[in-house]
Coordinates of C-alpha atoms and ligand atoms in Angstrom, one line a residue:
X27 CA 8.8 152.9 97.5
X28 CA 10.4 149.8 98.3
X29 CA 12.9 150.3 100.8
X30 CA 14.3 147.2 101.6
X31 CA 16.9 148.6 98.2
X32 CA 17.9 151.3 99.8
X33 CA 21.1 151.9 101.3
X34 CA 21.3 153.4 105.1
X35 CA 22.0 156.6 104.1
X36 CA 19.4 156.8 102.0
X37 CA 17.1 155.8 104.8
X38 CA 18.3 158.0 106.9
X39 CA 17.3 161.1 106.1
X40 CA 14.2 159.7 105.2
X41 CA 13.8 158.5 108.8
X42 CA 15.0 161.8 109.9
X43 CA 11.8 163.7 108.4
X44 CA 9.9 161.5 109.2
X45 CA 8.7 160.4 105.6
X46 CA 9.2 156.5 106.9
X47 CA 9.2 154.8 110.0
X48 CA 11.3 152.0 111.2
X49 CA 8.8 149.6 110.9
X50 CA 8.0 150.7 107.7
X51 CA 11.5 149.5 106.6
X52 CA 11.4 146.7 108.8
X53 CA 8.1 145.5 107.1
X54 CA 9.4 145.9 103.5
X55 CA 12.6 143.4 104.8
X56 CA 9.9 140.9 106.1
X57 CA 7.9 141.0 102.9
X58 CA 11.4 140.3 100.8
X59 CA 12.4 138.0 102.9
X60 CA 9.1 136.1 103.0
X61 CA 9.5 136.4 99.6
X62 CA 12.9 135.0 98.1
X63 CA 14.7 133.5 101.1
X64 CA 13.2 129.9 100.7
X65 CA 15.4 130.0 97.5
X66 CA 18.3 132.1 99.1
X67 CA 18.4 130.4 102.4
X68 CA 20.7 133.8 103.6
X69 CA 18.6 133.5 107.2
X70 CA 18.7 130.6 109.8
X71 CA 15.5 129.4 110.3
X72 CA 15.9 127.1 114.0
X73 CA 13.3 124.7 114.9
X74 CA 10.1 126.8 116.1
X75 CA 10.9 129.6 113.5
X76 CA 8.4 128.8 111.7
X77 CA 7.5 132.1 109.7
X78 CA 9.7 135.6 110.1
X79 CA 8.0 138.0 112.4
X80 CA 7.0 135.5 115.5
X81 CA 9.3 137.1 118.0
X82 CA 8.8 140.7 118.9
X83 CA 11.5 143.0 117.0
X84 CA 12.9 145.8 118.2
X85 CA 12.9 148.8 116.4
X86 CA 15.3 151.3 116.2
X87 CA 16.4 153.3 113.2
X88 CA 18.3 151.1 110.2
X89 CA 17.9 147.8 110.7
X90 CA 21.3 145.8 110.9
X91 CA 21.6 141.7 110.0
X92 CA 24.2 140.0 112.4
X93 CA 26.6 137.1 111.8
X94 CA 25.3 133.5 113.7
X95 CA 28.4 133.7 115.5
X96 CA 28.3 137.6 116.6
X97 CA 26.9 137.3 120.8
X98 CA 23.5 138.9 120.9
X99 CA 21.8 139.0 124.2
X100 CA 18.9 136.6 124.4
X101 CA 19.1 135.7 121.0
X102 CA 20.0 132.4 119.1
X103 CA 24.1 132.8 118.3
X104 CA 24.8 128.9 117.7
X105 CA 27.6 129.9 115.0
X106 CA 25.4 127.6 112.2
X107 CA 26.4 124.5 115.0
X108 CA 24.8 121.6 115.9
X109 CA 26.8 121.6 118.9
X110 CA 25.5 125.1 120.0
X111 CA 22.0 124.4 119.4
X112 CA 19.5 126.4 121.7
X113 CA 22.6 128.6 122.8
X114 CA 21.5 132.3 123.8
X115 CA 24.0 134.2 125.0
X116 CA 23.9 136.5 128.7
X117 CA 25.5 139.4 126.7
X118 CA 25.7 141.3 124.0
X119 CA 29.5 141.5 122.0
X120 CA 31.0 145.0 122.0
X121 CA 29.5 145.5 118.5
X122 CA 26.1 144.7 119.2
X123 CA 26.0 147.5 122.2
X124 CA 27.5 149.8 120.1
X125 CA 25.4 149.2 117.0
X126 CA 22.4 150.0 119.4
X127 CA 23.6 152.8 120.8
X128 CA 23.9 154.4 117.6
X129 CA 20.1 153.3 117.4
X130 CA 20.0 150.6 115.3
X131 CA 18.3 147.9 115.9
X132 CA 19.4 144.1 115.4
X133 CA 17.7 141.9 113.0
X134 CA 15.9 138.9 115.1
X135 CA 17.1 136.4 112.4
X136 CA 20.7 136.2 112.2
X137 CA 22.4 135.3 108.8
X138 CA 23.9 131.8 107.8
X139 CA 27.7 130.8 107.6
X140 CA 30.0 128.3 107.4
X141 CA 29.7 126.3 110.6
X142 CA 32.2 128.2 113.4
X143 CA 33.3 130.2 110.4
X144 CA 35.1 127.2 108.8
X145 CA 34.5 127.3 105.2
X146 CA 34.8 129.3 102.0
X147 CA 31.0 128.5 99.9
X148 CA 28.6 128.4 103.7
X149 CA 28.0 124.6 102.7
X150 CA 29.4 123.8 105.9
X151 CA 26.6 125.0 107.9
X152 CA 24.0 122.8 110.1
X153 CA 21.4 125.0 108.1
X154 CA 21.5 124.4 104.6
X155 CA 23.5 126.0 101.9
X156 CA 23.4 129.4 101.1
X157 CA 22.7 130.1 97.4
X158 CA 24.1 133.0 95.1
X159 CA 21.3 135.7 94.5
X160 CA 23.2 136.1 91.2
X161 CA 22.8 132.0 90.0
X162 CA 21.3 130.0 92.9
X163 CA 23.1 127.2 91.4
X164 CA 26.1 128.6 92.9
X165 CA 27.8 129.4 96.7
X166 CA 27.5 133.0 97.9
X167 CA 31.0 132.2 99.0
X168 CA 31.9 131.8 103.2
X169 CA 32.1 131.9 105.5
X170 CA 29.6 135.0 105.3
X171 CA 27.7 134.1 102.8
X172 CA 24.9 134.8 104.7
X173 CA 25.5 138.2 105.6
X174 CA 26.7 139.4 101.7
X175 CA 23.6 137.4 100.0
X176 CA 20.8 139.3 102.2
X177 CA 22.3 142.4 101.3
X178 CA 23.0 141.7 97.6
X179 CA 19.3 140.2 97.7
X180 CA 18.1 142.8 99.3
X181 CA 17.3 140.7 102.1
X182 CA 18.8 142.9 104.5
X183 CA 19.8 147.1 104.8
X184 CA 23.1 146.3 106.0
X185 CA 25.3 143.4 107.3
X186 CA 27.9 142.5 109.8
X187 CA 30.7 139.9 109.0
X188 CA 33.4 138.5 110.5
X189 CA 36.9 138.0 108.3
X190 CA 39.9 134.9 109.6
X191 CA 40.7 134.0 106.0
X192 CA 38.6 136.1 103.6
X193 CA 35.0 135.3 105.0
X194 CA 33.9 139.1 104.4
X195 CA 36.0 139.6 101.3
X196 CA 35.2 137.0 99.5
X197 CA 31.5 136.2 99.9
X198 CA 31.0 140.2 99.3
X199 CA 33.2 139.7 96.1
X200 CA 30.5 136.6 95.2
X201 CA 27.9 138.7 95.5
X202 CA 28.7 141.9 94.5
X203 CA 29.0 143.9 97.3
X204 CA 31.1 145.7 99.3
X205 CA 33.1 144.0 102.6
X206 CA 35.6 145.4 104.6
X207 CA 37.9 143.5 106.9
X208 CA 39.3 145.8 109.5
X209 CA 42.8 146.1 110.9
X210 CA 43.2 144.0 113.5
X211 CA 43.1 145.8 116.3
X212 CA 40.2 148.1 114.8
X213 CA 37.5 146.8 115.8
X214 CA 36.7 144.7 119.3
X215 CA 36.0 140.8 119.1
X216 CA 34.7 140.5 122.7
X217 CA 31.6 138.5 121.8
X218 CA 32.9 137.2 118.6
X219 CA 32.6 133.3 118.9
X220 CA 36.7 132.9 118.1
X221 CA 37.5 131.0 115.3
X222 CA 41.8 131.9 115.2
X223 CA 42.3 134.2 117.9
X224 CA 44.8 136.2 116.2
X225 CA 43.4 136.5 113.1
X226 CA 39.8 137.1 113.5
X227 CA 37.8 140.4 112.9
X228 CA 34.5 141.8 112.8
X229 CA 33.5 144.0 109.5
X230 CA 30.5 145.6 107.6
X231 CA 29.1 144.2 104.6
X232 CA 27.4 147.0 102.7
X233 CA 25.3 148.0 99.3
X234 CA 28.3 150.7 98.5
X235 CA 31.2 152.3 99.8
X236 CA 29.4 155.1 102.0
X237 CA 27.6 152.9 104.1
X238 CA 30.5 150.9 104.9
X239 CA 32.7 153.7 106.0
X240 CA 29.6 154.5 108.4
X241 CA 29.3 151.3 109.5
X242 CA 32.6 151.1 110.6
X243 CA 32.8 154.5 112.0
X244 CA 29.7 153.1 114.7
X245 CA 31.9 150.0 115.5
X246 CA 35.5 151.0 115.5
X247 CA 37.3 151.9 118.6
X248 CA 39.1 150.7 121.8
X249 CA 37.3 147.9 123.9
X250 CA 39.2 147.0 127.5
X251 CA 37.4 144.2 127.1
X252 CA 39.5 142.3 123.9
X253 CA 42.6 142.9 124.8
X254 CA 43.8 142.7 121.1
X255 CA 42.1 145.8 120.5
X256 CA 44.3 148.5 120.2
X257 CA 44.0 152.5 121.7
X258 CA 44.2 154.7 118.5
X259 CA 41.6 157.1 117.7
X260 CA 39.1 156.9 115.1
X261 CA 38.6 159.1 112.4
X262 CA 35.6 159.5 110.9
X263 CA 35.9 157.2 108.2
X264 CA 33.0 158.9 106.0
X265 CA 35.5 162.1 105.4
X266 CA 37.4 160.2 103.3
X267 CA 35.2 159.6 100.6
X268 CA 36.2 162.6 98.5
X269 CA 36.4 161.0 94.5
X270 CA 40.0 161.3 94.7
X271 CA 42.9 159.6 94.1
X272 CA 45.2 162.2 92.0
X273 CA 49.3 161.1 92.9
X274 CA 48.5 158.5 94.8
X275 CA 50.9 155.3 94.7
X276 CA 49.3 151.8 93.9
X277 CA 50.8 148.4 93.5
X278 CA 49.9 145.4 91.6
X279 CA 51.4 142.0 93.1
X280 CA 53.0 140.4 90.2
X281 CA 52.6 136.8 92.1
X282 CA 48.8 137.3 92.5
X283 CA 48.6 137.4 88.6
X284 CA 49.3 133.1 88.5
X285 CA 47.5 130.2 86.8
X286 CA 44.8 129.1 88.1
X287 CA 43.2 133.2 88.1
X288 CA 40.1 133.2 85.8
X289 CA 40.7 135.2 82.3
X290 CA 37.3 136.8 82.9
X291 CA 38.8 138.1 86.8
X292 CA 42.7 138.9 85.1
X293 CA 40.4 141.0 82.5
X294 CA 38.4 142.4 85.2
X295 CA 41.1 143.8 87.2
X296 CA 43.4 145.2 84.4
X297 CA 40.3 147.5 83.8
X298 CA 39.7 148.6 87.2
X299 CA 43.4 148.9 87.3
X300 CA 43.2 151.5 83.8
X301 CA 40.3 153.1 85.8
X302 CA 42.2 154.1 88.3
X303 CA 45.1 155.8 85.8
X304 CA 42.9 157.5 84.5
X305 CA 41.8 158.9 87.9
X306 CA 45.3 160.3 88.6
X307 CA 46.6 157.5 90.3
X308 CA 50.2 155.7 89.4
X309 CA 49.7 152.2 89.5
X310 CA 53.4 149.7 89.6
X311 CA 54.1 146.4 89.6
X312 CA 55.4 145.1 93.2
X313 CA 56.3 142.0 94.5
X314 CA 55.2 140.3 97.7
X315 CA 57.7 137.3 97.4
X316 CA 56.4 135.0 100.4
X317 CA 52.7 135.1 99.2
X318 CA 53.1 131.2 98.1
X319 CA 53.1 130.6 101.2
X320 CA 49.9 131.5 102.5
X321 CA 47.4 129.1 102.0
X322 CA 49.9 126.3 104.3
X323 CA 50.7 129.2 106.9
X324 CA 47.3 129.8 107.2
X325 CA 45.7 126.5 107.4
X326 CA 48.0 125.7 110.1
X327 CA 48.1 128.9 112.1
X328 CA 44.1 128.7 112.2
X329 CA 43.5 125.3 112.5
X330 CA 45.8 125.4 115.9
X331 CA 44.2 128.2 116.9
X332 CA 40.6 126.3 116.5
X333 CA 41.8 123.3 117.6
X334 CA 42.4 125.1 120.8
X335 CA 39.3 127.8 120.7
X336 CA 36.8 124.7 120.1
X337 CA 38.0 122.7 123.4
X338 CA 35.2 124.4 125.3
X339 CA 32.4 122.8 123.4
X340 CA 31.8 119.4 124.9
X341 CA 28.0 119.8 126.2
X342 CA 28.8 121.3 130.0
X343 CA 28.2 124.6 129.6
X344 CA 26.6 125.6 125.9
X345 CA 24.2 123.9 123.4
X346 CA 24.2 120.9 122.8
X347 CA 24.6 117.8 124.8
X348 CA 24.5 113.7 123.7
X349 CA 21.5 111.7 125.6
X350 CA 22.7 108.2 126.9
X351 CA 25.8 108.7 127.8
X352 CA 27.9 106.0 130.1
X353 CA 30.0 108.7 132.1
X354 CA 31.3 112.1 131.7
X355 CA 34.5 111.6 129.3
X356 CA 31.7 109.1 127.1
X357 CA 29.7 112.3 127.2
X358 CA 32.2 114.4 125.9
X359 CA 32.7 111.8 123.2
X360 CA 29.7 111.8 122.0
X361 CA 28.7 115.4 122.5
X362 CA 31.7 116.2 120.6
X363 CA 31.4 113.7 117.6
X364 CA 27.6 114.4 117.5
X365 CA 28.0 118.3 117.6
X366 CA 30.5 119.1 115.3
X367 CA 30.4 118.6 111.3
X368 CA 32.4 117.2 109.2
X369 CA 35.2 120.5 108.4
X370 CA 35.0 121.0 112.3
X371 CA 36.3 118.0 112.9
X372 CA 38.9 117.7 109.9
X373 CA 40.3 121.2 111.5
X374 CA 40.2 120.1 115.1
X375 CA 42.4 116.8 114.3
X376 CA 44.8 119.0 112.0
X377 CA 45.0 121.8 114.5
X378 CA 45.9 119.0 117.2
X379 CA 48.2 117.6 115.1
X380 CA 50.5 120.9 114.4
X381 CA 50.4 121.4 118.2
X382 CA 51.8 118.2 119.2
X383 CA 54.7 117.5 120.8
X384 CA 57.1 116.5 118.1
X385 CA 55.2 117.8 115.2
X386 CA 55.3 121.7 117.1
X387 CA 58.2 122.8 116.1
X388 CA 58.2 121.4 112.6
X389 CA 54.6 123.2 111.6
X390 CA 53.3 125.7 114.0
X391 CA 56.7 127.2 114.7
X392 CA 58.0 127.7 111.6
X393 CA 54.5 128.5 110.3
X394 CA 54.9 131.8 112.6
X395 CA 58.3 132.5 111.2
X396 CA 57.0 132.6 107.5
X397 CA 54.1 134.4 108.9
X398 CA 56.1 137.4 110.0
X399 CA 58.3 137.0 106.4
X400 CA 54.2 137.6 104.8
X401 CA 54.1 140.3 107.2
X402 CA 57.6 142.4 105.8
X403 CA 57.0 141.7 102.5
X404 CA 53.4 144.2 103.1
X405 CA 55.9 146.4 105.5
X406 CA 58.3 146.9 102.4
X407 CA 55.6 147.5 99.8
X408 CA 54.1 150.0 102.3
X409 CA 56.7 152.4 102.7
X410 CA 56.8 153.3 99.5
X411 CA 53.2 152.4 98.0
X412 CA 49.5 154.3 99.7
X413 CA 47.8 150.6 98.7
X414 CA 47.9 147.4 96.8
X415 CA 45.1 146.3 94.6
X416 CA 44.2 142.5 93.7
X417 CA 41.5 140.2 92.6
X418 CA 39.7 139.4 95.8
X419 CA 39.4 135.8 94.5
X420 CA 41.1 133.6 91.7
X421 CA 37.5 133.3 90.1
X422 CA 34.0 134.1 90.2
X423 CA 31.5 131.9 92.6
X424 CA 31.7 128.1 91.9
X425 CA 28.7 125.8 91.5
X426 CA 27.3 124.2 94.8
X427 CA 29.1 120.7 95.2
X428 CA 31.6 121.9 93.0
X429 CA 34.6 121.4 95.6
X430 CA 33.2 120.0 98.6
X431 CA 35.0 116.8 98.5
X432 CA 38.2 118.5 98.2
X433 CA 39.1 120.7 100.9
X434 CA 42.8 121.4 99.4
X435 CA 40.6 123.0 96.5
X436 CA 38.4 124.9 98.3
X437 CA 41.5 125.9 100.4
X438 CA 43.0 127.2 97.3
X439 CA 40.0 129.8 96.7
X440 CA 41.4 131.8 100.0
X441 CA 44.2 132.3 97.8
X442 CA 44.4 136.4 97.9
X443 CA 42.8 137.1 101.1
X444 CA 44.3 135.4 103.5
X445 CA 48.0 137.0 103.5
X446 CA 46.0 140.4 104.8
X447 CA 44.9 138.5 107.6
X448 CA 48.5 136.7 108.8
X449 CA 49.2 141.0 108.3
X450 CA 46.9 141.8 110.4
X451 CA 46.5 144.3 107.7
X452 CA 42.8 146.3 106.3
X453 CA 41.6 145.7 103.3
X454 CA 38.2 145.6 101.4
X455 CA 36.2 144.4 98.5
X456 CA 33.8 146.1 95.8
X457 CA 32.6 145.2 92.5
X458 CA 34.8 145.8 89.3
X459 CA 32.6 144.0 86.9
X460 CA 31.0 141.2 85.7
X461 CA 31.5 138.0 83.6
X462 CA 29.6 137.1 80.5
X463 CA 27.8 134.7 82.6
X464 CA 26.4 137.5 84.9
X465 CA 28.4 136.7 88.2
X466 CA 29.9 139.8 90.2
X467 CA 34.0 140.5 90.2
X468 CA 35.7 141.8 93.2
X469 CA 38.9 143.6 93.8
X470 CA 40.5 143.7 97.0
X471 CA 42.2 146.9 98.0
X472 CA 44.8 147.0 101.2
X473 CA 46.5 149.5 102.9
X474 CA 48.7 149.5 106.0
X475 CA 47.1 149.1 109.7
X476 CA 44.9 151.7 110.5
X477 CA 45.0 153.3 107.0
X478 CA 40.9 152.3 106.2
X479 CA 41.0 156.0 105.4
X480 CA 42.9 155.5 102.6
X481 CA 40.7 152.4 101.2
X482 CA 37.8 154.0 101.5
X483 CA 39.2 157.1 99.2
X484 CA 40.7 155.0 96.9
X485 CA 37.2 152.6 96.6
X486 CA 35.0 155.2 96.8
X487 CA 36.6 157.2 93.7
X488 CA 36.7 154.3 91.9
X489 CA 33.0 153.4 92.7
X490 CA 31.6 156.6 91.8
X491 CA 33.3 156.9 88.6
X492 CA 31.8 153.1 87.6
X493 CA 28.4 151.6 87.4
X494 CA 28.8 148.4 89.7
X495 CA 27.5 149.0 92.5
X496 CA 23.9 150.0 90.8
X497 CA 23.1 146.4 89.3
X498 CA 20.8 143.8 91.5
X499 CA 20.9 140.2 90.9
X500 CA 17.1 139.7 89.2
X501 CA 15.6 137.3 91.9
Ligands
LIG607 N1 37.8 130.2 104.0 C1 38.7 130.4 105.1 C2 38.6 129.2 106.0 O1 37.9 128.3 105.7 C3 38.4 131.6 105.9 C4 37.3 131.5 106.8 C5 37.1 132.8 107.6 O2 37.6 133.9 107.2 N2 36.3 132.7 108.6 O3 39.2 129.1 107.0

């Protein structure tokens, strides 16, 4: 049996009788990995790593794969960094301690991303490129691409993202799998190396639906610790997937349907969208008038936030520091221009910029202020609307190099995701096709905060009436 396809609750049971062991998945994972991931690149390999399966794993029940920028105690979490090389941090993130409390245990290779997070194809990270399991011609999307490639490739069981702009959405819709970006609120960040403090959250990147309502039922819930995260109770998220969506109201935002959006994606969606008619569901046009505004809100909402989150790095305390330095603001200097990549850097000197005195007012300010207009125009749809649905991205995944030397482009592909996170809003992504070329489709579905329960119904139904899920990229 080869169990590095199977989902986690297929394993499950299996582990329960006593059919498989742990290690017996865990050795299945190695022997894929050892496999493909020279062409996939989905796992850092640091200096010294030379083969997987040096380091003494764990084992608990399902194994889970962890983003480089998740805290895991002891473990390499350098965020795909030059600047955090070596770091291993004293603690584990809220996430982690839950995940192993539920008995999981946590993958000793951590998967690849954009470097801190910054990027939409992982080409921005200090390791290497990520490449698509479906064409590894092409990016697996970012700043997860990691995480979604290992599980598409089944290179991993399970996955855990993190989501600022997109970066579980839209790497899971790249690959063809299924990615879930919390309310925020949902799920705690303590331990999350912060990107855009009010913006960031952690999410599972799964093979279907039921796995990622289970995922997020083991690490949802209030943390004193991230005092973002916010006191409601959880449900159990794995109730709601009842293959239903009979009466239930849907919108379609009329300004997401704009040039630029692939005719193979438009095509893609309208189907889905039939789909779901012909589930019982009553699906309108709406209008979310400020959502031209996103990609400029964004892009200076998070890049003041990172300009500000990234100050700490500067070789005292973590990672890495510059030899031959003259005195301590020299080492600074050169730590800092050293450390950090080329994106870091371009964010760093916009973020300062739209925080400066003079220039304040003019950008961040008024970036906040159309920020909350994003935010009513959800409010509005909401009342009368149980979810929206939407391409996850205006295309399917682009060829590596395609749009590396210019960032306004690549900004551009963030397009439909980001609004949800100015929202602070859930939503997820699952397949909803394919183009002729072979490269997965995603649709986005979002609800209102806290309303995962209603995602998860309305992406469940839809995936068990459709045959998605059930293809694997041929690597
Ligand atoms: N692609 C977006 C960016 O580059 C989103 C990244 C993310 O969500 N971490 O900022």
């Amino acid at each position: 049996m080869e169990l590095h396809k199977l989902t986690a609750h297929e394993l499950i049971p299996k582990l329960e009788t006593k059919e498989i062991s742990a290690e017996d998945i865990l050795q299945a994972l190695y022997s894929r990995i050892k496999s493909i991931d020279s062409k996939v690149n989905a796992y850092v390999r640091r200096q010294n790593d030379s083969s997987f399966r040096d380091s003494p794993q764990e084992t608990g029940t399902v194994p889970i794969t962890i983003k480089d920028n998740i805290c895991t105690q002891g473990l390499n979490t350098e965020c795909c960094s030059k600047i955090l090389g070596g770091f291993k941090p004293p603690y584990d993130a809220t996430v982690i301690k839950k995940l192993k409390a539920a008995g999981l245990s946590i993958f000793n290779f951590k998967a690849n991303m954009d470097e801190f997070a910054f990027g939409s194809s992982t080409e921005n990270s200090f390791f290497g490129t990520t490449h698509n399991p479906w064409d590894l011609e092409r990016v697996p999307g970012g700043s997860s691409g990691g995480s979604a490639a290992c599980v598409a490739a089944d290179e991993a069981i399970w996955a855990l993202g993190s989501d600022t702009g997109g970066s579980i959405r839209q790497p899971a819709s790249f690959c063809g799998v299924v990615g879930l970006k919390p309310t925020y609120g949902r799920v705690s960040r303590y331990g999350l190396i912060a990107f855009a403090s009010s913006l960031d959250q952690i999410g599972p990147i799964t093979k279907d639906v039921r796995d990622n309502a289970m995922l997020l039922n083991i690490i949802s819930g209030y943390d004193a610790l991230d005092s973002t995260s916010i006191n409601t109770a959880v449900q159990d998220y794995t109730k709601s997937l009842t293959n239903d969506v009979k009466g239930l109201k849907i919108g379609v935002p009329k300004e997401y349907f704009v040039e630029g959006m692939d005719k193979e994606v438009e095509g893609a969606l309208q189907e889905a969208i039939n789909k779901l008619k012909s589930l019982g569901a009553e699906v309108k046009e709406v209008s979310l008038p400020h959502s031209k505004y996103a990609v400029p809100v964004y892009y200076i909402i998070a890049t003041a936030e990172a300009s500000s989150n990234l100050a700490r790095f500067d070789g005292v305390q973590y990672g890495f520091r510059a030899q031959q330095t003259q005195n301590l603001i020299d080492m600074y200097k050169k730590t800092r221009g050293q450390g950090f990549g080329d994106e870091a850097k371009r964010r760093i000197i916009l973020g300062t910029f739209v925080l400066s005195h003079g220039y304040y007012d003019a950008y961040y300010l008024r970036a906040l202020k159309v920020r909350t207009l994003i935010k009513q125009d959800f409010d509005k749809v909401f009342k009368d609307f149980d979810c929206i649905i939407a391409p996850t991205a205006p295309t399917p995944a682009f060829k590596i190099g395609e749009k590396v030397s210019d960032p306004l482009k690549m900004y551009l592909s963030d397009i439909y995701t980001i609004s949800v996170n100015l929202a602070g809003i859930p939503a997820i992504s699952l397949p909803c096709g394919f183009t002729k070329a072979g490269l997965p489709i995603g649709m986005q579905i979002m609800s209102k905060p806290f309303a995962e329960e209603m995602i998860y119904r309305v992406a469940y139904t839809y995936e068990q009436n459709t045959d998605w899920h059930k293809s694997k990229p041929k690597i």
